[in-house]
CSV table of C-alpha atoms in Angstrom, one decimal:
chain,number,residue,atom,x,y,z
A,12,MET,CA,-35.7,-18.2,5.8
A,13,LEU,CA,-33.0,-17.8,3.1
A,14,ILE,CA,-31.5,-14.3,2.6
A,15,ALA,CA,-29.2,-13.6,-0.3
A,16,GLN,CA,-26.6,-10.8,0.2
A,17,LEU,CA,-25.3,-9.0,-2.9
A,18,SER,CA,-22.8,-6.2,-2.5
A,19,ASP,CA,-20.8,-3.5,-4.3
A,20,PRO,CA,-22.1,-3.9,-7.9
A,21,HIS,CA,-20.8,-0.4,-8.8
A,22,VAL,CA,-23.3,0.0,-11.6
A,23,ARG,CA,-22.5,2.6,-14.2
A,24,GLU,CA,-24.5,4.3,-17.0
A,25,PRO,CA,-25.4,2.0,-19.8
A,26,GLY,CA,-22.4,1.3,-22.0
A,27,VAL,CA,-19.9,2.6,-19.4
A,28,ARG,CA,-17.4,0.2,-17.7
A,29,TYR,CA,-16.4,0.3,-14.1
A,30,GLN,CA,-12.9,1.7,-13.8
A,31,GLY,CA,-12.9,1.7,-17.6
A,32,VAL,CA,-12.4,-2.1,-17.6
A,33,VAL,CA,-15.2,-4.1,-16.2
A,34,ASP,CA,-18.8,-4.5,-17.4
A,35,SER,CA,-20.2,-4.2,-13.9
A,36,ASN,CA,-23.8,-3.8,-15.2
A,37,ARG,CA,-23.7,-7.2,-16.9
A,38,MET,CA,-22.1,-8.8,-13.9
A,39,PHE,CA,-24.8,-7.5,-11.6
A,40,ALA,CA,-27.4,-8.9,-13.9
A,41,GLN,CA,-25.6,-12.2,-13.9
A,42,ALA,CA,-25.6,-12.1,-10.1
A,43,LEU,CA,-29.3,-11.5,-9.9
A,44,ALA,CA,-30.0,-14.3,-12.4
A,45,HIS,CA,-27.7,-16.6,-10.4
A,46,LEU,CA,-30.1,-16.4,-7.5
A,47,ASP,CA,-32.9,-17.9,-9.7
A,48,THR,CA,-30.7,-21.0,-10.4
A,49,LEU,CA,-30.3,-21.9,-6.8
A,50,ASP,CA,-32.1,-25.1,-5.7
A,51,ARG,CA,-33.9,-23.0,-3.0
A,52,ARG,CA,-35.2,-19.6,-4.0
A,53,PRO,CA,-34.1,-16.9,-1.6
A,54,ASP,CA,-36.9,-15.2,0.3
A,55,LEU,CA,-35.2,-11.9,0.3
A,56,ILE,CA,-32.2,-10.1,-1.3
A,57,VAL,CA,-30.2,-7.6,0.7
A,58,LEU,CA,-27.9,-5.2,-1.1
A,59,THR,CA,-25.2,-3.9,1.2
A,60,GLY,CA,-24.0,-0.7,-0.5
A,61,ASP,CA,-22.1,0.8,-3.4
A,62,LEU,CA,-25.0,0.0,-5.7
A,63,VAL,CA,-23.5,2.6,-8.2
A,64,ASP,CA,-20.1,4.0,-8.7
A,65,HIS,CA,-20.6,7.8,-8.7
A,66,GLY,CA,-24.0,8.4,-7.2
A,67,ARG,CA,-25.5,9.8,-10.4
A,68,PRO,CA,-29.2,9.6,-11.2
A,69,ALA,CA,-28.5,7.8,-14.5
A,70,GLU,CA,-26.6,5.1,-12.6
A,71,TYR,CA,-29.5,4.6,-10.2
A,72,ARG,CA,-32.0,4.4,-13.1
A,73,GLU,CA,-29.8,1.5,-14.5
A,74,VAL,CA,-29.8,-0.3,-11.1
A,75,ARG,CA,-33.6,-0.1,-10.9
A,76,ARG,CA,-33.9,-1.3,-14.5
A,77,LEU,CA,-31.6,-4.3,-13.8
A,78,LEU,CA,-33.5,-5.2,-10.6
A,79,ALA,CA,-36.9,-5.0,-12.4
A,80,ALA,CA,-35.6,-7.0,-15.4
A,81,THR,CA,-33.8,-9.8,-13.6
A,82,THR,CA,-35.5,-10.7,-10.3
A,83,THR,CA,-38.9,-11.0,-8.8
A,84,ILE,CA,-37.4,-11.8,-5.3
A,85,PRO,CA,-38.1,-9.0,-2.8
A,86,TRP,CA,-35.1,-6.9,-2.0
A,87,LEU,CA,-33.8,-4.2,0.4
A,88,ALA,CA,-31.0,-1.8,-0.5
A,89,MET,CA,-28.7,0.2,1.7
A,90,ALA,CA,-26.2,2.9,0.7
A,91,GLY,CA,-22.4,2.6,0.6
A,92,ASN,CA,-19.7,5.2,0.3
A,93,HIS,CA,-20.0,5.4,-3.5
A,94,ASP,CA,-23.7,6.1,-3.3
A,95,GLU,CA,-24.9,9.7,-3.0
A,96,ARG,CA,-27.4,9.9,-0.1
A,97,GLU,CA,-30.0,12.2,-1.7
A,98,ALA,CA,-29.8,10.5,-5.1
A,99,PHE,CA,-30.1,7.1,-3.4
A,100,ARG,CA,-33.1,8.3,-1.4
A,101,ALA,CA,-34.8,9.6,-4.6
A,102,ALA,CA,-34.0,6.4,-6.5
A,103,PHE,CA,-35.4,4.1,-3.8
A,104,HIS,CA,-38.3,6.4,-2.7
A,105,ASP,CA,-40.6,3.4,-2.9
A,106,GLN,CA,-38.6,1.5,-0.3
A,107,ALA,CA,-41.0,2.6,2.4
A,108,CYS,CA,-38.6,1.9,5.3
A,109,LEU,CA,-36.1,4.6,4.2
A,110,PRO,CA,-36.3,7.9,6.2
A,111,ARG,CA,-37.3,11.0,4.3
A,112,GLU,CA,-34.3,13.0,5.6
A,113,GLY,CA,-30.9,12.4,7.4
A,114,PRO,CA,-28.9,9.2,7.4
A,115,LEU,CA,-30.4,6.2,5.7
A,116,HIS,CA,-30.9,4.0,8.7
A,117,PHE,CA,-33.9,1.6,8.5
A,118,CYS,CA,-35.5,-1.4,10.1
A,119,VAL,CA,-37.7,-4.0,8.4
A,120,ASP,CA,-39.7,-6.3,10.8
A,121,ASP,CA,-41.8,-8.2,8.2
A,122,HIS,CA,-39.8,-11.5,8.2
A,123,PRO,CA,-38.8,-14.3,10.6
A,124,VAL,CA,-35.4,-12.5,10.7
A,125,ARG,CA,-35.4,-8.8,11.5
A,126,ILE,CA,-33.3,-6.6,9.1
A,127,VAL,CA,-31.7,-3.5,10.6
A,128,ALA,CA,-29.4,-1.2,8.5
A,129,VAL,CA,-27.1,1.5,9.9
A,130,ASP,CA,-25.8,4.2,7.5
A,131,SER,CA,-22.1,4.3,8.3
A,132,CYS,CA,-21.2,6.6,5.4
A,133,LEU,CA,-19.6,10.0,5.7
A,134,PRO,CA,-20.6,12.1,2.6
A,135,GLY,CA,-17.5,12.6,0.3
A,136,LEU,CA,-15.3,10.2,2.3
A,137,HIS,CA,-14.4,6.5,1.8
A,138,HIS,CA,-14.1,5.5,5.4
A,139,GLY,CA,-17.1,5.0,7.7
A,140,GLN,CA,-18.2,6.0,11.2
A,141,VAL,CA,-21.3,5.5,13.3
A,142,ASP,CA,-21.9,8.7,15.4
A,143,ALA,CA,-23.7,9.0,18.7
A,144,ALA,CA,-27.1,9.7,17.2
A,145,ALA,CA,-26.8,6.6,15.0
A,146,LEU,CA,-25.7,4.5,18.1
A,147,ALA,CA,-28.8,5.8,20.0
A,148,TRP,CA,-31.1,4.9,17.1
A,149,LEU,CA,-29.5,1.5,16.8
A,150,HIS,CA,-29.8,0.8,20.6
A,151,ASP,CA,-33.5,1.8,20.7
A,152,THR,CA,-34.3,-0.1,17.5
A,153,LEU,CA,-32.7,-3.3,18.8
A,154,ALA,CA,-34.2,-2.9,22.3
A,155,ARG,CA,-37.7,-3.0,20.8
A,156,GLN,CA,-37.3,-6.7,19.7
A,157,PRO,CA,-34.8,-8.3,22.1
A,158,ASN,CA,-35.8,-11.8,21.3
A,159,LYS,CA,-36.1,-11.8,17.6
A,160,PRO,CA,-33.2,-12.9,15.4
A,161,THR,CA,-31.7,-9.9,13.7
A,162,LEU,CA,-29.3,-9.2,10.9
A,163,LEU,CA,-27.5,-5.9,11.2
A,164,MET,CA,-26.3,-4.4,7.9
A,165,LEU,CA,-23.4,-2.0,7.9
A,166,HIS,CA,-21.5,-1.1,4.7
A,167,HIS,CA,-18.1,-0.6,6.3
A,168,PRO,CA,-16.6,-3.5,8.3
A,169,PRO,CA,-15.8,-2.4,11.9
A,170,PHE,CA,-12.5,-4.4,12.1
A,171,MET,CA,-8.9,-4.5,10.9
A,172,SER,CA,-8.5,-7.0,8.0
A,173,GLY,CA,-4.7,-6.9,7.6
A,174,ILE,CA,-5.0,-5.6,4.1
A,175,PRO,CA,-3.5,-2.1,4.4
A,176,TYR,CA,-5.4,-0.3,1.6
A,177,LEU,CA,-8.7,-1.6,3.0
A,178,ASP,CA,-8.1,-0.9,6.6
A,179,ALA,CA,-7.7,2.8,5.9
A,180,TYR,CA,-11.3,2.8,4.8
A,181,ARG,CA,-13.0,0.7,7.5
A,182,CYS,CA,-15.6,1.8,10.0
A,183,MET,CA,-13.5,4.0,12.3
A,184,ASP,CA,-13.9,4.4,16.1
A,185,ALA,CA,-16.1,1.3,16.3
A,186,GLU,CA,-15.9,0.9,20.1
A,187,GLY,CA,-19.3,2.5,20.7
A,188,LEU,CA,-20.9,0.3,18.0
A,189,GLU,CA,-19.3,-2.7,19.5
A,190,ALA,CA,-20.7,-1.9,22.9
A,191,VAL,CA,-24.3,-1.5,21.5
A,192,VAL,CA,-24.1,-4.7,19.5
A,193,ARG,CA,-22.7,-6.7,22.4
A,194,ALA,CA,-25.6,-5.6,24.5
A,195,HIS,CA,-28.1,-7.1,22.1
A,196,PRO,CA,-27.3,-10.9,21.7
A,197,GLN,CA,-30.2,-11.3,19.2
A,198,VAL,CA,-27.9,-9.9,16.5
A,199,GLU,CA,-27.1,-13.1,14.6
A,200,ARG,CA,-24.8,-11.5,12.0
A,201,VAL,CA,-23.4,-8.1,11.0
A,202,LEU,CA,-23.4,-8.0,7.2
A,203,CYS,CA,-21.0,-5.7,5.5
A,204,GLY,CA,-19.8,-4.9,2.0
A,205,HIS,CA,-17.2,-2.4,0.9
A,206,VAL,CA,-14.2,-4.7,0.8
A,207,HIS,CA,-15.0,-6.8,-2.3
A,208,ARG,CA,-13.9,-9.9,-0.4
A,209,SER,CA,-15.4,-12.5,1.8
A,210,MET,CA,-14.2,-12.3,5.4
A,211,LEU,CA,-15.4,-13.5,8.8
A,212,ARG,CA,-14.6,-12.2,12.2
A,213,ARG,CA,-15.9,-12.9,15.7
A,214,TRP,CA,-16.8,-9.4,17.0
A,215,ALA,CA,-19.1,-7.9,19.7
A,216,GLY,CA,-20.4,-11.4,20.7
A,217,THR,CA,-21.6,-12.1,17.1
A,218,VAL,CA,-20.1,-12.8,13.7
A,219,VAL,CA,-19.3,-10.2,11.0
A,220,CYS,CA,-19.5,-11.4,7.4
A,221,THR,CA,-18.3,-9.3,4.5
A,222,ALA,CA,-19.6,-10.1,1.1
A,223,PRO,CA,-17.7,-10.4,-2.2
A,224,SER,CA,-18.5,-7.9,-4.9
A,225,THR,CA,-20.6,-8.9,-7.9
A,226,THR,CA,-17.8,-7.2,-9.9
A,227,THR,CA,-14.1,-7.0,-9.1
A,228,GLU,CA,-12.3,-8.8,-6.2
A,229,ILE,CA,-9.8,-6.7,-4.2
A,230,CYS,CA,-6.6,-8.6,-3.9
A,231,LEU,CA,-5.6,-10.3,-0.7
A,232,GLN,CA,-2.2,-8.7,0.1
A,233,LEU,CA,-1.1,-8.6,3.7
A,234,HIS,CA,2.2,-6.8,3.4
A,235,PRO,CA,2.0,-3.4,5.1
A,236,ASP,CA,3.4,-1.7,2.0
A,237,ALA,CA,1.1,-3.5,-0.5
A,238,ALA,CA,-0.3,-1.3,-3.3
A,239,PRO,CA,-4.0,-1.4,-4.1
A,240,ALA,CA,-4.9,-4.0,-6.6
A,241,SER,CA,-8.0,-5.9,-7.9
A,242,VAL,CA,-8.8,-8.7,-10.2
A,243,VAL,CA,-11.9,-9.6,-12.2
A,244,GLY,CA,-13.5,-12.5,-10.4
A,245,PRO,CA,-14.5,-14.8,-9.0
A,246,ALA,CA,-17.7,-12.9,-8.4
A,247,GLY,CA,-19.9,-14.2,-5.6
A,248,CYS,CA,-22.6,-13.6,-3.0
A,249,LEU,CA,-23.5,-14.8,0.5
A,250,LEU,CA,-26.5,-16.9,1.4
A,251,HIS,CA,-27.7,-16.7,5.0
A,252,LEU,CA,-30.0,-19.6,6.0
A,253,TRP,CA,-32.0,-19.1,9.2
A,254,ASP,CA,-33.7,-22.0,10.9
A,255,PRO,CA,-35.6,-21.6,14.2
A,256,VAL,CA,-34.1,-24.8,15.6
A,257,HIS,CA,-30.5,-24.7,14.2
A,258,GLY,CA,-29.9,-21.0,14.0
A,259,MET,CA,-28.1,-19.2,11.1
A,260,VAL,CA,-25.5,-20.6,8.8
A,261,SER,CA,-23.8,-18.5,6.1
A,262,HIS,CA,-22.5,-19.8,2.7
A,263,VAL,CA,-20.5,-18.3,-0.1
A,264,SER,CA,-22.1,-18.9,-3.5
A,265,HIS,CA,-19.8,-18.3,-6.5
A,266,ILE,CA,-21.3,-16.9,-9.6
A,267,GLY,CA,-20.4,-18.4,-13.0
A,268,ALA,CA,-20.3,-21.5,-15.0
A,269,PHE,CA,-18.1,-24.4,-13.6
A,270,GLU,CA,-17.4,-28.0,-14.6
A,271,GLY,CA,-19.9,-30.5,-13.2
A,272,PRO,CA,-22.0,-31.3,-11.3
A,273,TYR,CA,-20.6,-34.8,-10.8
A,274,PRO,CA,-22.4,-37.5,-8.9
A,275,PHE,CA,-20.3,-37.4,-5.7
A,276,ALA,CA,-20.0,-35.3,-2.6
């Protein structure tokens, strides 16, 4: 099974640019089109949050239009801190796995790899947290299929990256989450968005992958006094390839036109 992970498109109303600078809608359309150029078509797209920038219904209408216009690959969407929970629920009312009230946790068990999403968002805040009720839901959900390979989706990374202006917005107080995940070794990956960069970390007995954004890239600055900064590009996505014999391998796939291909490897 091949799973494509797109994250943080920050779609705006038609004609409006993200942060007044970037045509995030066009870049999201390009990211979706990119998946159709791959030599193996993904079986599923997962969208790991911040689908829109302000949580407005008009932004969600544009997300749905872009998804309908550019891809026929099945997809699953989860919310990020820039999404508004009830507007998200209304926009994706036809995503049958979404609960009708409360946090937007869900589980999809229709594929060779199980997809579990935990809503780590705190309405009105940029950082994340997984409370006791969410931990209990996650434990019970994972316990129902202890032998099936599972991807856990979480918008906020549960670790320190070393980038000061990102670490202030991570998933806070993650010890309880770590304990639950560690108790369920079938979790092959924890897939996150939020940070607009690709990062890897060994955590809770598994691997956490953060996806690049389909729009801006947040700058890699490790000085503790570094000021927030972003650049436009390179946009990218992650591809997670599951094989029942060889397990899971994750790749970064850059989006754009590049020189080549040349006949060597």
